[in-house]
Amino acid sequence: MTAPHIIVAGTRRSWSPEQKRAILAEADDPATTASATARRHGLHSSLLFRWRRAVLAEQQARTASAPPTFVPLALPPPAAATAERPTGSGVVEIELAGGHRLRAEAGADLSLLQGVIATLLGR
């Protein structure tokens, strides 16, 4: 015959986000260690490291969803319709933040390029 399992209710503590941030800030202090901070607050150091990973993942998710930063570019107005297009095979390459790269041949439609750039930047 096996002994019955006894479950004690209320042994699990919960921490508010403010308390977690304060404990993590204390653990980041170079004058102490994460283990010492965990002992002072009566928690296991692995929980402290799990909180730290969760905060890091949250920060990475926020920066990944932020719009890319870029240097604004002002393009000149299109040339007159009577002007001849260059006969060479010149190519313009535009590299945008986030790894997007756009290549266009000389004489490409300017409004089309502006639309493509706006789409790549999520506007």
mmCIF file of C-alpha atoms in Angstrom:
data_model
loop_
_atom_site.group_PDB
_atom_site.id
_atom_site.type_symbol
_atom_site.label_atom_id
_atom_site.label_comp_id
_atom_site.label_asym_id
_atom_site.label_seq_id
_atom_site.Cartn_x
_atom_site.Cartn_y
_atom_site.Cartn_z
ATOM 1 C CA MET A 1 0.000 0.000 0.000
ATOM 2 C CA THR A 2 1.383 3.397 -0.934
ATOM 3 C CA ALA A 3 1.144 6.509 1.149
ATOM 4 C CA PRO A 4 -1.370 9.104 -0.073
ATOM 5 C CA HIS A 5 -0.011 12.221 -1.726
ATOM 6 C CA ILE A 6 -0.471 15.326 0.347
ATOM 7 C CA ILE A 7 -0.695 18.606 -1.528
ATOM 8 C CA VAL A 8 -0.217 21.773 0.442
ATOM 9 C CA ALA A 9 -2.082 24.685 -1.109
ATOM 10 C CA GLY A 10 -0.574 28.139 -1.206
ATOM 11 C CA THR A 11 3.098 27.157 -1.358
ATOM 12 C CA ARG A 12 3.616 28.789 -4.730
ATOM 13 C CA ARG A 13 4.352 32.487 -4.529
ATOM 14 C CA SER A 14 3.630 35.003 -7.233
ATOM 15 C CA TRP A 15 5.699 38.056 -8.020
ATOM 16 C CA SER A 16 4.456 41.252 -9.594
ATOM 17 C CA PRO A 17 6.284 42.554 -12.680
ATOM 18 C CA GLU A 18 7.635 45.441 -10.565
ATOM 19 C CA GLN A 19 9.024 43.028 -7.969
ATOM 20 C CA LYS A 20 10.632 40.923 -10.698
ATOM 21 C CA ARG A 21 12.264 44.001 -12.253
ATOM 22 C CA ALA A 22 13.573 45.133 -8.853
ATOM 23 C CA ILE A 23 15.026 41.696 -8.071
ATOM 24 C CA LEU A 24 16.591 41.463 -11.560
ATOM 25 C CA ALA A 25 18.103 44.931 -11.156
ATOM 26 C CA GLU A 26 19.561 43.854 -7.826
ATOM 27 C CA ALA A 27 20.985 40.689 -9.427
ATOM 28 C CA ASP A 28 22.599 42.779 -12.202
ATOM 29 C CA ASP A 29 24.549 44.790 -9.626
ATOM 30 C CA PRO A 30 28.249 43.909 -10.032
ATOM 31 C CA ALA A 31 28.693 43.954 -6.236
ATOM 32 C CA THR A 32 26.561 40.806 -5.805
ATOM 33 C CA THR A 33 25.827 37.508 -7.537
ATOM 34 C CA ALA A 34 22.591 36.148 -8.930
ATOM 35 C CA SER A 35 22.705 33.262 -6.467
ATOM 36 C CA ALA A 36 23.114 35.581 -3.473
ATOM 37 C CA THR A 37 20.239 37.748 -4.687
ATOM 38 C CA ALA A 38 18.040 34.670 -5.138
ATOM 39 C CA ARG A 39 18.837 33.469 -1.606
ATOM 40 C CA ARG A 40 18.030 36.912 -0.141
ATOM 41 C CA HIS A 41 14.594 36.792 -1.743
ATOM 42 C CA GLY A 42 13.948 33.136 -0.977
ATOM 43 C CA LEU A 43 13.813 31.882 -4.537
ATOM 44 C CA HIS A 44 15.832 29.457 -6.608
ATOM 45 C CA SER A 45 18.492 30.955 -8.859
ATOM 46 C CA SER A 46 17.063 29.114 -11.888
ATOM 47 C CA LEU A 47 13.842 31.129 -11.491
ATOM 48 C CA LEU A 48 15.896 34.320 -11.537
ATOM 49 C CA PHE A 49 17.598 33.219 -14.767
ATOM 50 C CA ARG A 50 14.209 32.284 -16.286
ATOM 51 C CA TRP A 51 12.917 35.796 -15.502
ATOM 52 C CA ARG A 52 16.044 37.259 -17.092
ATOM 53 C CA ARG A 53 15.538 35.194 -20.273
ATOM 54 C CA ALA A 54 11.862 36.248 -20.429
ATOM 55 C CA VAL A 55 12.791 39.943 -20.153
ATOM 56 C CA LEU A 56 15.443 39.536 -22.868
ATOM 57 C CA ALA A 57 12.979 37.737 -25.173
ATOM 58 C CA GLU A 58 10.408 40.509 -24.599
ATOM 59 C CA GLN A 59 12.978 43.200 -25.447
ATOM 60 C CA GLN A 60 14.036 41.343 -28.603
ATOM 61 C CA ALA A 61 10.411 40.967 -29.693
ATOM 62 C CA ARG A 62 9.849 44.702 -29.206
ATOM 63 C CA THR A 63 12.906 45.666 -31.256
ATOM 64 C CA ALA A 64 12.037 43.154 -33.980
ATOM 65 C CA SER A 65 8.557 44.631 -34.370
ATOM 66 C CA ALA A 66 9.822 48.223 -34.357
ATOM 67 C CA PRO A 67 9.933 49.917 -37.740
ATOM 68 C CA PRO A 68 13.384 49.928 -39.324
ATOM 69 C CA THR A 69 15.481 53.027 -38.970
ATOM 70 C CA PHE A 70 16.823 54.548 -42.149
ATOM 71 C CA VAL A 71 18.238 57.711 -43.589
ATOM 72 C CA PRO A 72 15.573 59.687 -45.481
ATOM 73 C CA LEU A 73 16.267 60.006 -49.179
ATOM 74 C CA ALA A 74 14.927 62.814 -51.340
ATOM 75 C CA LEU A 75 14.821 61.918 -55.010
ATOM 76 C CA PRO A 76 14.846 64.594 -57.704
ATOM 77 C CA PRO A 77 11.715 65.037 -59.829
ATOM 78 C CA PRO A 78 11.554 62.864 -62.931
ATOM 79 C CA ALA A 79 13.299 64.182 -66.017
ATOM 80 C CA ALA A 80 11.221 65.744 -68.787
ATOM 81 C CA ALA A 81 9.458 63.261 -71.061
ATOM 82 C CA THR A 82 11.373 64.508 -74.088
ATOM 83 C CA ALA A 83 14.766 63.729 -72.536
ATOM 84 C CA GLU A 84 16.481 60.682 -73.920
ATOM 85 C CA ARG A 85 17.044 57.729 -71.642
ATOM 86 C CA PRO A 86 20.620 56.569 -71.258
ATOM 87 C CA THR A 87 21.533 53.701 -73.522
ATOM 88 C CA GLY A 88 23.958 52.169 -71.021
ATOM 89 C CA SER A 89 22.958 49.394 -68.675
ATOM 90 C CA GLY A 90 23.527 51.379 -65.482
ATOM 91 C CA VAL A 91 22.091 49.823 -62.343
ATOM 92 C CA VAL A 92 21.248 51.608 -59.114
ATOM 93 C CA GLU A 93 21.298 49.513 -55.955
ATOM 94 C CA ILE A 94 19.550 50.734 -52.800
ATOM 95 C CA GLU A 95 20.176 48.908 -49.535
ATOM 96 C CA LEU A 96 17.529 49.449 -46.842
ATOM 97 C CA ALA A 97 17.595 48.710 -43.126
ATOM 98 C CA GLY A 98 16.535 45.183 -42.303
ATOM 99 C CA GLY A 99 18.543 43.615 -45.118
ATOM 100 C CA HIS A 100 16.263 44.623 -48.011
ATOM 101 C CA ARG A 101 18.087 45.425 -51.236
ATOM 102 C CA LEU A 102 16.502 46.990 -54.316
ATOM 103 C CA ARG A 103 18.143 47.098 -57.748
ATOM 104 C CA ALA A 104 16.791 49.207 -60.577
ATOM 105 C CA GLU A 105 18.058 49.913 -64.057
ATOM 106 C CA ALA A 106 18.753 53.470 -65.096
ATOM 107 C CA GLY A 107 15.564 55.133 -66.277
ATOM 108 C CA ALA A 108 13.253 53.015 -64.105
ATOM 109 C CA ASP A 109 9.892 54.557 -63.213
ATOM 110 C CA LEU A 110 10.473 56.769 -60.155
ATOM 111 C CA SER A 111 6.954 56.456 -58.718
ATOM 112 C CA LEU A 112 7.171 52.665 -58.999
ATOM 113 C CA LEU A 113 10.482 52.677 -57.100
ATOM 114 C CA GLN A 114 9.012 54.929 -54.405
ATOM 115 C CA GLY A 115 6.082 52.511 -54.029
ATOM 116 C CA VAL A 116 8.394 49.503 -53.742
ATOM 117 C CA ILE A 117 10.539 51.260 -51.109
ATOM 118 C CA ALA A 118 7.434 52.239 -49.120
ATOM 119 C CA THR A 119 6.192 48.638 -49.241
ATOM 120 C CA LEU A 120 9.547 47.252 -48.099
ATOM 121 C CA LEU A 121 9.573 49.705 -45.195
ATOM 122 C CA GLY A 122 6.025 48.723 -44.228
ATOM 123 C CA ARG A 123 4.347 52.034 -44.981
#
